[in-house]
Tab-separated table of C-alpha atoms and ligand atoms in Angstrom:
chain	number	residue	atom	x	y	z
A	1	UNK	CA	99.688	73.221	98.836
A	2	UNK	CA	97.830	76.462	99.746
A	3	UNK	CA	99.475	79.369	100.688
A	4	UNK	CA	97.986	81.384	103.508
A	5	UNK	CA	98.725	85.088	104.146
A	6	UNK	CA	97.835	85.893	107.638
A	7	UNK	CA	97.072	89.899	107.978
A	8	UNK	CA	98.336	91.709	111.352
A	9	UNK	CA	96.321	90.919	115.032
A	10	UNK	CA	93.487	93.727	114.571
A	11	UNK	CA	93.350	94.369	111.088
A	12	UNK	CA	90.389	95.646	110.226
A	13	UNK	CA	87.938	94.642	107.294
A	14	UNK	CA	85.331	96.480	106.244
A	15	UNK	CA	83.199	97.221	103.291
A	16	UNK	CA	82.650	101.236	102.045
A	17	UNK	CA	79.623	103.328	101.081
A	18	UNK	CA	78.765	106.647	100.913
A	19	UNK	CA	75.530	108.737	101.694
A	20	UNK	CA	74.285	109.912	98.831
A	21	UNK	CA	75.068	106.292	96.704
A	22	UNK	CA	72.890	104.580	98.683
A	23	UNK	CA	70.850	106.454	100.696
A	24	UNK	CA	67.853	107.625	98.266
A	25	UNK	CA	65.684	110.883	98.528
A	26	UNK	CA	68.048	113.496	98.802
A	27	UNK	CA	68.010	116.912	97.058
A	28	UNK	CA	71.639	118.487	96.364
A	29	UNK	CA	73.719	119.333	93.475
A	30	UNK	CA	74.389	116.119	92.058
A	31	UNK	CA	70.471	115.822	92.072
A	32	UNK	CA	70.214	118.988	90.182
A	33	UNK	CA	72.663	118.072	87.831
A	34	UNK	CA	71.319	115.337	87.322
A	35	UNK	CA	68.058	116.263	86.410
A	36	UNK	CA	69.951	119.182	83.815
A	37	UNK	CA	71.387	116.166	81.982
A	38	UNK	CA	68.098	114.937	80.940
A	39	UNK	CA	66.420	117.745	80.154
A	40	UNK	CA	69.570	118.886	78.215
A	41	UNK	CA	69.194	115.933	75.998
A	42	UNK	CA	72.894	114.990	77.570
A	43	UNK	CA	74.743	112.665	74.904
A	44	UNK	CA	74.626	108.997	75.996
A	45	UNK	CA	71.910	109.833	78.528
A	46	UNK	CA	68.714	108.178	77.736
A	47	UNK	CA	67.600	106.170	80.303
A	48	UNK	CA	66.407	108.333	82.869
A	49	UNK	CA	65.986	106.028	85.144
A	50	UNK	CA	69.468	104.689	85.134
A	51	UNK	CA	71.206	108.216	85.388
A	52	UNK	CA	69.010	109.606	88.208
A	53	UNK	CA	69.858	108.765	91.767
A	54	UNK	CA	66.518	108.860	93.343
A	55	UNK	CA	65.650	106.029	95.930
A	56	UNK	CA	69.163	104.413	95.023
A	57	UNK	CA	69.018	101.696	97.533
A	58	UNK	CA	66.721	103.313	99.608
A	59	UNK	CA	69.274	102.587	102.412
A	60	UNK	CA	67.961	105.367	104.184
A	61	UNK	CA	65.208	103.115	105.692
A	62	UNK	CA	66.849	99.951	105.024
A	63	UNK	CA	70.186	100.003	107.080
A	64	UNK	CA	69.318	97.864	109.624
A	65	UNK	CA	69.479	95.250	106.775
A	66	UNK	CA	72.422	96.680	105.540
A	67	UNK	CA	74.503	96.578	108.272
A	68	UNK	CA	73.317	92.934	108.779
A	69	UNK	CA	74.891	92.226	105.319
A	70	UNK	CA	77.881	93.892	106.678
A	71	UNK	CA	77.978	91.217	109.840
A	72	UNK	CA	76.883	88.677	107.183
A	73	UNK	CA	80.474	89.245	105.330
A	74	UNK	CA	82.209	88.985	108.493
A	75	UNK	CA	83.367	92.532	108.801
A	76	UNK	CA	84.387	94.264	111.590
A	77	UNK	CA	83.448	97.805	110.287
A	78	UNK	CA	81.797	99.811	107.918
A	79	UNK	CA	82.284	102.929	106.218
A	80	UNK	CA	79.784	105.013	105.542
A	81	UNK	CA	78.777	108.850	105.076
A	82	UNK	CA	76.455	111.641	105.919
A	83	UNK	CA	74.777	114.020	103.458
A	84	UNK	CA	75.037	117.745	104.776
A	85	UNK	CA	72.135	118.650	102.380
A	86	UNK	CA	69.700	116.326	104.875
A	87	UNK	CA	71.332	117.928	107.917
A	88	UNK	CA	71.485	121.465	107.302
A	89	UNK	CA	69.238	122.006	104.532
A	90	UNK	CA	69.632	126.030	105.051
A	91	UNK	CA	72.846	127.350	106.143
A	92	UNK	CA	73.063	127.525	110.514
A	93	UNK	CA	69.622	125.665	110.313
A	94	UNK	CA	70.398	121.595	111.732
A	95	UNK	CA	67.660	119.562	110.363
A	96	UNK	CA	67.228	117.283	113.796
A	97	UNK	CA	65.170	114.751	112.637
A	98	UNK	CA	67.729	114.284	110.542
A	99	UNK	CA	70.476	114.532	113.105
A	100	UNK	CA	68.225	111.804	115.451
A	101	UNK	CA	68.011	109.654	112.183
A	102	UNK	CA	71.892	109.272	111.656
A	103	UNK	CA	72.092	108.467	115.653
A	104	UNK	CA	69.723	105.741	115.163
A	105	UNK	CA	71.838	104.381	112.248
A	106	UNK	CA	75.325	105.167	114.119
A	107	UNK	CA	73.158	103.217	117.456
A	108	UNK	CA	72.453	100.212	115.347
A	109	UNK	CA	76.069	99.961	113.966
A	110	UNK	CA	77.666	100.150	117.356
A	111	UNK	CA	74.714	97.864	118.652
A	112	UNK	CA	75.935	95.323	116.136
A	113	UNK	CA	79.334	95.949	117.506
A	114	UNK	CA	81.162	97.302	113.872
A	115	UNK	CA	83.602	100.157	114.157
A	116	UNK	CA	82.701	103.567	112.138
A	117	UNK	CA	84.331	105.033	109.754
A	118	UNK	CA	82.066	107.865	108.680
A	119	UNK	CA	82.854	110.123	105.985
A	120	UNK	CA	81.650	113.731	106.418
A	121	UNK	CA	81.854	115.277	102.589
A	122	UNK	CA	81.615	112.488	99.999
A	123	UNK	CA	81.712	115.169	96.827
A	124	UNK	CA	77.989	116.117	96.883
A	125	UNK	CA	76.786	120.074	98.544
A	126	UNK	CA	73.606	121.230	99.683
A	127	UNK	CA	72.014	123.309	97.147
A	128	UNK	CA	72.364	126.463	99.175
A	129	UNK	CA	76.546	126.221	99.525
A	130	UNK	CA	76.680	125.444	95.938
A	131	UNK	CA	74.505	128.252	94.972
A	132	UNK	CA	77.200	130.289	96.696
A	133	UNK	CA	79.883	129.379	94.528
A	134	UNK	CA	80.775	125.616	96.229
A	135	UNK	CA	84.261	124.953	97.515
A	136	UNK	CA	86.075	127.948	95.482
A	137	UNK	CA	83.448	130.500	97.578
A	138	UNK	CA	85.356	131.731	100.385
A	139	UNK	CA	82.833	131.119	102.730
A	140	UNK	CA	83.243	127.427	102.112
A	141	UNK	CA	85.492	126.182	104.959
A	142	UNK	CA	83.312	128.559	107.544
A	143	UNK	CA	80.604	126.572	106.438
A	144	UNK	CA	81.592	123.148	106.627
A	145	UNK	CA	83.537	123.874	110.046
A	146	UNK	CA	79.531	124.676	111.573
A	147	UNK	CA	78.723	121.308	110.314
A	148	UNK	CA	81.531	119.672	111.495
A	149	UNK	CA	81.086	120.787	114.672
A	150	UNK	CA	77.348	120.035	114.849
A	151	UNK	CA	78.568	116.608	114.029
A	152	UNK	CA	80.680	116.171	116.327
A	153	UNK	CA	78.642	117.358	119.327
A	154	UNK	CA	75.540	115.270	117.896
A	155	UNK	CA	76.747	111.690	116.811
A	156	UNK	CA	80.684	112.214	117.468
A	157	UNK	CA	80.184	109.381	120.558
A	158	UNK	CA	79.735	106.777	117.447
A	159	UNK	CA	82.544	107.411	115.686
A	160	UNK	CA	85.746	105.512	115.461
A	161	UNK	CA	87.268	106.966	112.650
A	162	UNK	CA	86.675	110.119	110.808
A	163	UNK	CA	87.251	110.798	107.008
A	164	UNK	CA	86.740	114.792	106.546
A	165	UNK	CA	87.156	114.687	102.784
A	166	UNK	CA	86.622	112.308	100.292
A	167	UNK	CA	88.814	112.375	97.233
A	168	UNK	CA	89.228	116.318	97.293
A	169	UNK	CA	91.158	116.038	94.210
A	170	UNK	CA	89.076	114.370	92.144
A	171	UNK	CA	86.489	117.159	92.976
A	172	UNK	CA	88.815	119.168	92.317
A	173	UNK	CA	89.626	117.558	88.700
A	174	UNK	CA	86.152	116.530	87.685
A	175	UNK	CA	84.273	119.526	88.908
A	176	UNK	CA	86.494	122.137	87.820
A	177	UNK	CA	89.002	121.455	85.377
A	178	UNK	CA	87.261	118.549	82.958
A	179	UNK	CA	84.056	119.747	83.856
A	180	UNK	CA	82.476	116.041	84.268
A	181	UNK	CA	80.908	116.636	87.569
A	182	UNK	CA	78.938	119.717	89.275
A	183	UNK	CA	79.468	122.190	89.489
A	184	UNK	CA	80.743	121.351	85.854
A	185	UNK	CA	82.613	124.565	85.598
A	186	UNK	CA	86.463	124.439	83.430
A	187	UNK	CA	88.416	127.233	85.297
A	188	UNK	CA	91.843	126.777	86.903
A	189	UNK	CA	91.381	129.765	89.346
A	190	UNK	CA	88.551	128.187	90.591
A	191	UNK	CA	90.373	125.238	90.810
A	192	UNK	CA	93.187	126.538	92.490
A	193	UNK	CA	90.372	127.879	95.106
A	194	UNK	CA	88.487	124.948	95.956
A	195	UNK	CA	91.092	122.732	96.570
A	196	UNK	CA	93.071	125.199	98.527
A	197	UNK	CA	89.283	125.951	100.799
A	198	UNK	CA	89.272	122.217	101.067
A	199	UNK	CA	93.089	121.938	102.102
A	200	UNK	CA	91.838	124.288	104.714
A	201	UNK	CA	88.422	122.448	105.559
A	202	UNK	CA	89.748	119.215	106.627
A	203	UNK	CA	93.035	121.212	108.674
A	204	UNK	CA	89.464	123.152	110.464
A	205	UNK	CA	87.832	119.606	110.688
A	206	UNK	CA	90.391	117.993	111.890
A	207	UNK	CA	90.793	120.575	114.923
A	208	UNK	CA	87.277	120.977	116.064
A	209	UNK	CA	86.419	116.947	115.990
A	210	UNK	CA	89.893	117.166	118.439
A	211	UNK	CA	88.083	119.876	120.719
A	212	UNK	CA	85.543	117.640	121.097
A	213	UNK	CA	87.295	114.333	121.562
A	214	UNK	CA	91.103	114.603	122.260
A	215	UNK	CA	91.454	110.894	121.072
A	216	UNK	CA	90.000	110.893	118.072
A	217	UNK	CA	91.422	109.023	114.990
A	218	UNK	CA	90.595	111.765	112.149
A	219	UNK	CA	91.895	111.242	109.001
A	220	UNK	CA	90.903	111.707	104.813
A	221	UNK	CA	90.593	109.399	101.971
A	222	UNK	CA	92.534	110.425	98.292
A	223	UNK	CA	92.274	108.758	95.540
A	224	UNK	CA	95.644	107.177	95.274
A	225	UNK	CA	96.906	106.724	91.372
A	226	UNK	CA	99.569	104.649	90.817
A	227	UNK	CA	101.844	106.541	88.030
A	228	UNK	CA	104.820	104.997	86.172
A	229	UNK	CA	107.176	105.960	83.281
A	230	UNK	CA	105.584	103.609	80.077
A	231	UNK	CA	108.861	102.863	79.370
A	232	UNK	CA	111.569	102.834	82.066
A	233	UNK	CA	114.431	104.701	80.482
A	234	UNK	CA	112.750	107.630	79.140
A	235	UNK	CA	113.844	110.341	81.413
A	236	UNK	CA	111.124	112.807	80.229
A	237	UNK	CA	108.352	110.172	81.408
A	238	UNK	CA	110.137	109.759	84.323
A	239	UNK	CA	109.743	113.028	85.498
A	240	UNK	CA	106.317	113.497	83.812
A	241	UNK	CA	105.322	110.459	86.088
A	242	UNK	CA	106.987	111.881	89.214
A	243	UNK	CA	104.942	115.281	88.916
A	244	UNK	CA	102.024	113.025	88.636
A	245	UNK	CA	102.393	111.733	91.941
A	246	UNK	CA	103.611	114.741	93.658
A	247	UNK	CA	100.139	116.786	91.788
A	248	UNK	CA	97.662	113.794	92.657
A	249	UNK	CA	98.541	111.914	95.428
A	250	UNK	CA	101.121	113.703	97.585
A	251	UNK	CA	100.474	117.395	97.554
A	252	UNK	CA	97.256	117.564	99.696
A	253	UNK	CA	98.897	115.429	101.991
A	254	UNK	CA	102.013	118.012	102.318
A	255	UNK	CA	99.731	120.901	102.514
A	256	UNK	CA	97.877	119.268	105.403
A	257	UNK	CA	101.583	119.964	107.780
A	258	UNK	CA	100.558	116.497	109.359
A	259	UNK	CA	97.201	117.116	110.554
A	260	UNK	CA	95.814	113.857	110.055
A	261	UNK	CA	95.984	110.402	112.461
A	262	UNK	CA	95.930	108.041	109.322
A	263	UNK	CA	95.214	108.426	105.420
A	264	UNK	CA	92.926	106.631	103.657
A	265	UNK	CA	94.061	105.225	99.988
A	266	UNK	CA	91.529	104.515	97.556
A	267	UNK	CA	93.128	102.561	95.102
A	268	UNK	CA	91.167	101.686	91.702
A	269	UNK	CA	93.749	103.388	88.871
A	270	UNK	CA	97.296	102.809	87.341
A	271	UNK	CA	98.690	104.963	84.714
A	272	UNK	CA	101.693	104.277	82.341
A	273	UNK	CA	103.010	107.773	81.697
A	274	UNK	CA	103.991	108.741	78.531
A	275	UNK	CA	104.909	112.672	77.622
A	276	UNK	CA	103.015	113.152	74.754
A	277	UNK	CA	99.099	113.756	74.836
A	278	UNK	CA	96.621	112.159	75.942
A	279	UNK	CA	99.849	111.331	78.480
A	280	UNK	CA	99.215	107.533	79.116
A	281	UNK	CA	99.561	104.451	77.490
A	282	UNK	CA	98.100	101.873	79.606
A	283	UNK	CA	98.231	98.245	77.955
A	284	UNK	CA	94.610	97.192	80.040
A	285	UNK	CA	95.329	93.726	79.458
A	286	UNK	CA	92.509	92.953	82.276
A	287	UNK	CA	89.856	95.663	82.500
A	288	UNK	CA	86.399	95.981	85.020
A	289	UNK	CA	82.907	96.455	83.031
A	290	UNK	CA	83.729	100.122	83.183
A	291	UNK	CA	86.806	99.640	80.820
A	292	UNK	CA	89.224	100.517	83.963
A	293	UNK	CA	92.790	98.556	84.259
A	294	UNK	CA	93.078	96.030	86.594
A	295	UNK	CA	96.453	96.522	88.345
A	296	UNK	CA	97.030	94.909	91.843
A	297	UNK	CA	100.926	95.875	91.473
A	298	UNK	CA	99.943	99.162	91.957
A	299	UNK	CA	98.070	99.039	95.217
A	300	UNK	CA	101.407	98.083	96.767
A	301	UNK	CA	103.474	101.399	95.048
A	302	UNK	CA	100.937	103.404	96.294
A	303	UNK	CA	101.199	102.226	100.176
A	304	UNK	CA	104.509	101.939	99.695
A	305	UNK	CA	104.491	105.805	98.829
A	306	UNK	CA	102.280	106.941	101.309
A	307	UNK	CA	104.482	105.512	104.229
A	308	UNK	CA	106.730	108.271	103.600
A	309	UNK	CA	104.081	109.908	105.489
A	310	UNK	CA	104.569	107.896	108.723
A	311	UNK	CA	100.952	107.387	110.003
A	312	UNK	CA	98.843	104.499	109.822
A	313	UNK	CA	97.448	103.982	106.256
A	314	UNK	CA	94.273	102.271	105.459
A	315	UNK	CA	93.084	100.845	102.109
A	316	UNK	CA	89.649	102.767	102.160
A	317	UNK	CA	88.127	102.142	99.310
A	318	UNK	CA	89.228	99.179	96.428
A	319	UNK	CA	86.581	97.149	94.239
A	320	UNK	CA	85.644	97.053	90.835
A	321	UNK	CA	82.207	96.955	88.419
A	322	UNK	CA	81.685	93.246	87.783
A	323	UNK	CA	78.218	92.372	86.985
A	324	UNK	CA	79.098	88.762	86.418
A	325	UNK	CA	80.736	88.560	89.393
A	326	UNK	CA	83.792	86.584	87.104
A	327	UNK	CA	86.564	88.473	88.110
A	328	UNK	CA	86.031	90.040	91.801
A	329	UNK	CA	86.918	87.282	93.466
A	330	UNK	CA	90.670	87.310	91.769
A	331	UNK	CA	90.360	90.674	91.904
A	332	UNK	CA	90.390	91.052	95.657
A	333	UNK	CA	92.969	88.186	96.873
A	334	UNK	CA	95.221	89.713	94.032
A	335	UNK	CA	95.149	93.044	95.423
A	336	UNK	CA	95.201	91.634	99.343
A	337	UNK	CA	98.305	89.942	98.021
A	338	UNK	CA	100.198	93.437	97.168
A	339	UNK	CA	99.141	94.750	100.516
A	340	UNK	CA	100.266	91.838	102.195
A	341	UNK	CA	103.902	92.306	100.633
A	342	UNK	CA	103.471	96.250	101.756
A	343	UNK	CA	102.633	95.029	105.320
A	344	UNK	CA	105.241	92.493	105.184
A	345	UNK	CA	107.599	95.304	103.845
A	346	UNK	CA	106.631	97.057	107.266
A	347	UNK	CA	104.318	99.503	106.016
A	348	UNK	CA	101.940	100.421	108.159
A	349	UNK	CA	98.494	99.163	106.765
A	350	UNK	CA	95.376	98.870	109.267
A	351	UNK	CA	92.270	98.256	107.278
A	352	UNK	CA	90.981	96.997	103.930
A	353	UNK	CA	87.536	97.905	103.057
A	354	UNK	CA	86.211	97.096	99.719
A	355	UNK	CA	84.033	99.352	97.232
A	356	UNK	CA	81.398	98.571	97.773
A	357	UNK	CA	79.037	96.972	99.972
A	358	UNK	CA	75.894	97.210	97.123
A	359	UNK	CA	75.170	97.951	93.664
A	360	UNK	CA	74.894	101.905	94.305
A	361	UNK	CA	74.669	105.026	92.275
A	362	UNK	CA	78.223	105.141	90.463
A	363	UNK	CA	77.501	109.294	90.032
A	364	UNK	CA	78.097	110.244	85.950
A	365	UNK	CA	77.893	106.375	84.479
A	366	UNK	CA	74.570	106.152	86.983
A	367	UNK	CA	73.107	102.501	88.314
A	368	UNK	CA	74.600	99.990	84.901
A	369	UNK	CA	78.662	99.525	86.881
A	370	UNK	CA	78.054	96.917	89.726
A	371	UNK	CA	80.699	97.439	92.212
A	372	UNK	CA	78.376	95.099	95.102
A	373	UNK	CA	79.320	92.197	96.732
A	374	UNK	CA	75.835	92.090	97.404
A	375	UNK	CA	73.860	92.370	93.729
A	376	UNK	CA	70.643	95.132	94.437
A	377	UNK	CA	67.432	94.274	91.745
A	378	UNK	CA	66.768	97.935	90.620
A	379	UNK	CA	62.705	96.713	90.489
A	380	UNK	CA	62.251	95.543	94.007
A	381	UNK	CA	65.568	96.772	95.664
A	382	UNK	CA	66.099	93.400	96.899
A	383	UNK	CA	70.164	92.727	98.211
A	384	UNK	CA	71.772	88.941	97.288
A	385	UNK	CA	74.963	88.162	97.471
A	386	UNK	CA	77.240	87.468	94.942
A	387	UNK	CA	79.477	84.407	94.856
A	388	UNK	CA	82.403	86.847	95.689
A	389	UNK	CA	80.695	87.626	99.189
A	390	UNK	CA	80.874	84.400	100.389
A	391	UNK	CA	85.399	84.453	99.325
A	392	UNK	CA	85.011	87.867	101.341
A	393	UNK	CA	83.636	86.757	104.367
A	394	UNK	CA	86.149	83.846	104.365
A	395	UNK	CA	88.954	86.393	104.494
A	396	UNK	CA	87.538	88.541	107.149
A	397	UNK	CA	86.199	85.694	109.000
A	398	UNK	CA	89.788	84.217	109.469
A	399	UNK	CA	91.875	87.903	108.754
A	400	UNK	CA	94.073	85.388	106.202
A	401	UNK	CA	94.134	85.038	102.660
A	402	UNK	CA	93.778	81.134	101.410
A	403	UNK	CA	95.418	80.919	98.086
A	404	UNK	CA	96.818	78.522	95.327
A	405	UNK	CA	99.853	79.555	93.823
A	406	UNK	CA	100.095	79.003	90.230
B	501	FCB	C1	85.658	106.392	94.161
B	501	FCB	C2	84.545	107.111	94.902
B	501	FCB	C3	83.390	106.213	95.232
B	501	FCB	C4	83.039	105.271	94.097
B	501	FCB	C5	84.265	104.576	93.566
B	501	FCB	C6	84.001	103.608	92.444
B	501	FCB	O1	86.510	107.301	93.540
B	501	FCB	O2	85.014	107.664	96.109
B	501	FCB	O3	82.303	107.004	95.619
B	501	FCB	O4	82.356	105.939	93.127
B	501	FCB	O5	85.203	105.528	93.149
């Protein structure tokens, strides 16, 4: 006999994307760093082609057909982002073509009746506010408070849910202390500055969207890691693990002093914690094309962690690369089954969107991971769905997971 999970009255599904993964054209840092790699001779990079963003989906003139694939999966909302660089391509200057472009988009969402969740800073900064030193200049939270609140005056009306900040500390991590992203600069000060500036940015956000609409449902996504002693009843992994979770998951929340109206958990990584270097031991007995551990435990720890926090949580972001398509099927009931048993447990879970709606841009490792439910041709840009769409739309179509227990 089946079993069949039914998810709350109101749940919402949803798919996630952001700007400048999908979008094409845009000029910013990531798009200067970029180019750098290749004409660095970058280790590893040889294929231009696959490690430059470019047209990437060229969903910048093609979201009326994405947002169709969005209805086609059932959903009942859609994440997706804005790129400052196209709206204020020189500080205090509002690009409003640009502005009238994301209305028409945010229009033909809400004209195919899907809730937004739009996501304001996705990681990538207009060349000007990185030139000034990025998110450990001082300036930076002045800065993205003006385009906040030209936001909010300009498309606010569309918006159901607002995500200031995505990930801050991986931006934080990746951009300052391993150097793997831009600004691609090791220094703990600086560090310590930019994610402090964007502590601050989202508390600024999160006020001036409220001037402008008292009822507004802002929030921020983090990158929720779920982090666990290797083995049990070794104290010093123990506490290693617990200062894991405090450093990457909880602190930003606690420094926010509760200005938020939900979080968002993106939940792709588990770590077994051991104390030695390099500090984790995981046994990846199931892995994704990109070599990441597939851990659907994990996405219940992590809710069950974050409803210490008391608001409504939702799972913003989940997926994995699977070109074949062989495992994302699995891969999503297993993980809707650990948020089920969250849910069940009385945490507060609202939404699952899954990573992603496309093929997109996965920023260092480029176009080769295929996180879509919907397969893009890199020739002709063409979207088809992969088998796994079809189990999606199933789930959202009927807010219940169908399953066979072993
Ligand atoms: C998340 C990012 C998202 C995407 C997925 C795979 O950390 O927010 O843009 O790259 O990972």
């Amino acid at each position: 006999m089946p079993k069949i999970l039914k998810f709350p009255q109101d749940f919402l599904w949803g798919v996630s994307t952001s700007a400048y993964q999908i979008e094409g054209g845009i000029e910013n840092d990531w798009s200067e760093w970029e180019n750098a790699r290749i004409k660095n001779h970058e280790s590893g990079i040889r294929e231009n082609a696959n490690f430059i963003c470019g047209i990437a989906c060229d969903s910048y003139n093609r979201y009326e057909e994405d947002l169709s694939l969005v209805k086609d999966l059932n959903c009942g909302a859609y994440r997706m982002g804005l790129e400052w660089s196209r709206l204020e391509p020189e500080p205090g200057n509002f690009n409003l073509e640009e502005v009238l472009h994301y209305r028409k988009v945010l229009q033909a969402a809400k004209a195919k009746n899907l809730k937004v969740v739009l996501t304001l800073w996705h990681w990538t900064n207009p060349l000007w506010f990185a030139a000034q030193g990025g998110w450990a200049n001082p300036k930076a939270v002045k800065h993205f408070s003006r385009y906040v609140g030209l936001v909010a005056r300009d498309l606010g009306e569309y918006v159901d849910y607002w995500v200031t900040i995505n990930e801050p500390m991986v931006h934080v991590a990746n951009g300052y202390l391993t150097a793997k992203f831009p600004p691609n600069k090791k220094n703990v000060f600086s560090a310590w500055r930019a994610g402090d500036n964007l502590i601050k940015a989202h508390g600024a956000g999160y006020k001036i969207i409220h001037e402008h609409f008292k009822e507004a449902k802002v929030g921020l996504t983090m990158l929720t890691n779920y982090f666990e002693p290797a083995h049990a009843v070794n104290p010093l992994e123990f506490a290693f693990a617990k200062l894991a979770n405090y450093c990457w998951n909880d602190r930003f929340i606690k420094k926010l002093h509760g200005q938020y109206d939900f979080l968002g958990l993106d939940y792709y990584f588990h770590d077994r914690v051991i104390w030695r270097s390099p500090f984790k031991e995981n046994l990846n007995r199931q892995v994704t094309d990109l070599g990441w551990e597939i851990y659907p435990q994990g996405i219940y720890r992590v809710l069950k962690n974050y409803a210490k926090f008391r608001k409504p949580l939702f799972i913003m972001e989940n997926g994995l690369a699977d070109a074949a398509d062989k495992k994302r099927g699995k891969f999503i009931a297993d993980h809707l089954k650990y948020a089920h048993q969250a849910i069940s447990e009385g945490v507060d879970v609202r939404g699952y969107f899954y990573w992603s709606l496309l093929d997109n841009f996965e920023w260092a490792e480029g176009f080769a991971p295929k996180f879509g439910l919907y397969a893009v041709d890199r020739k002709t840009l063409a979207r088809a769905p992969r088998p796994s769409a079809k189990l999606y739309a199933e789930i959202c179509k009927n807010n219940q997971l169908k399953f066979q227990p072993l």
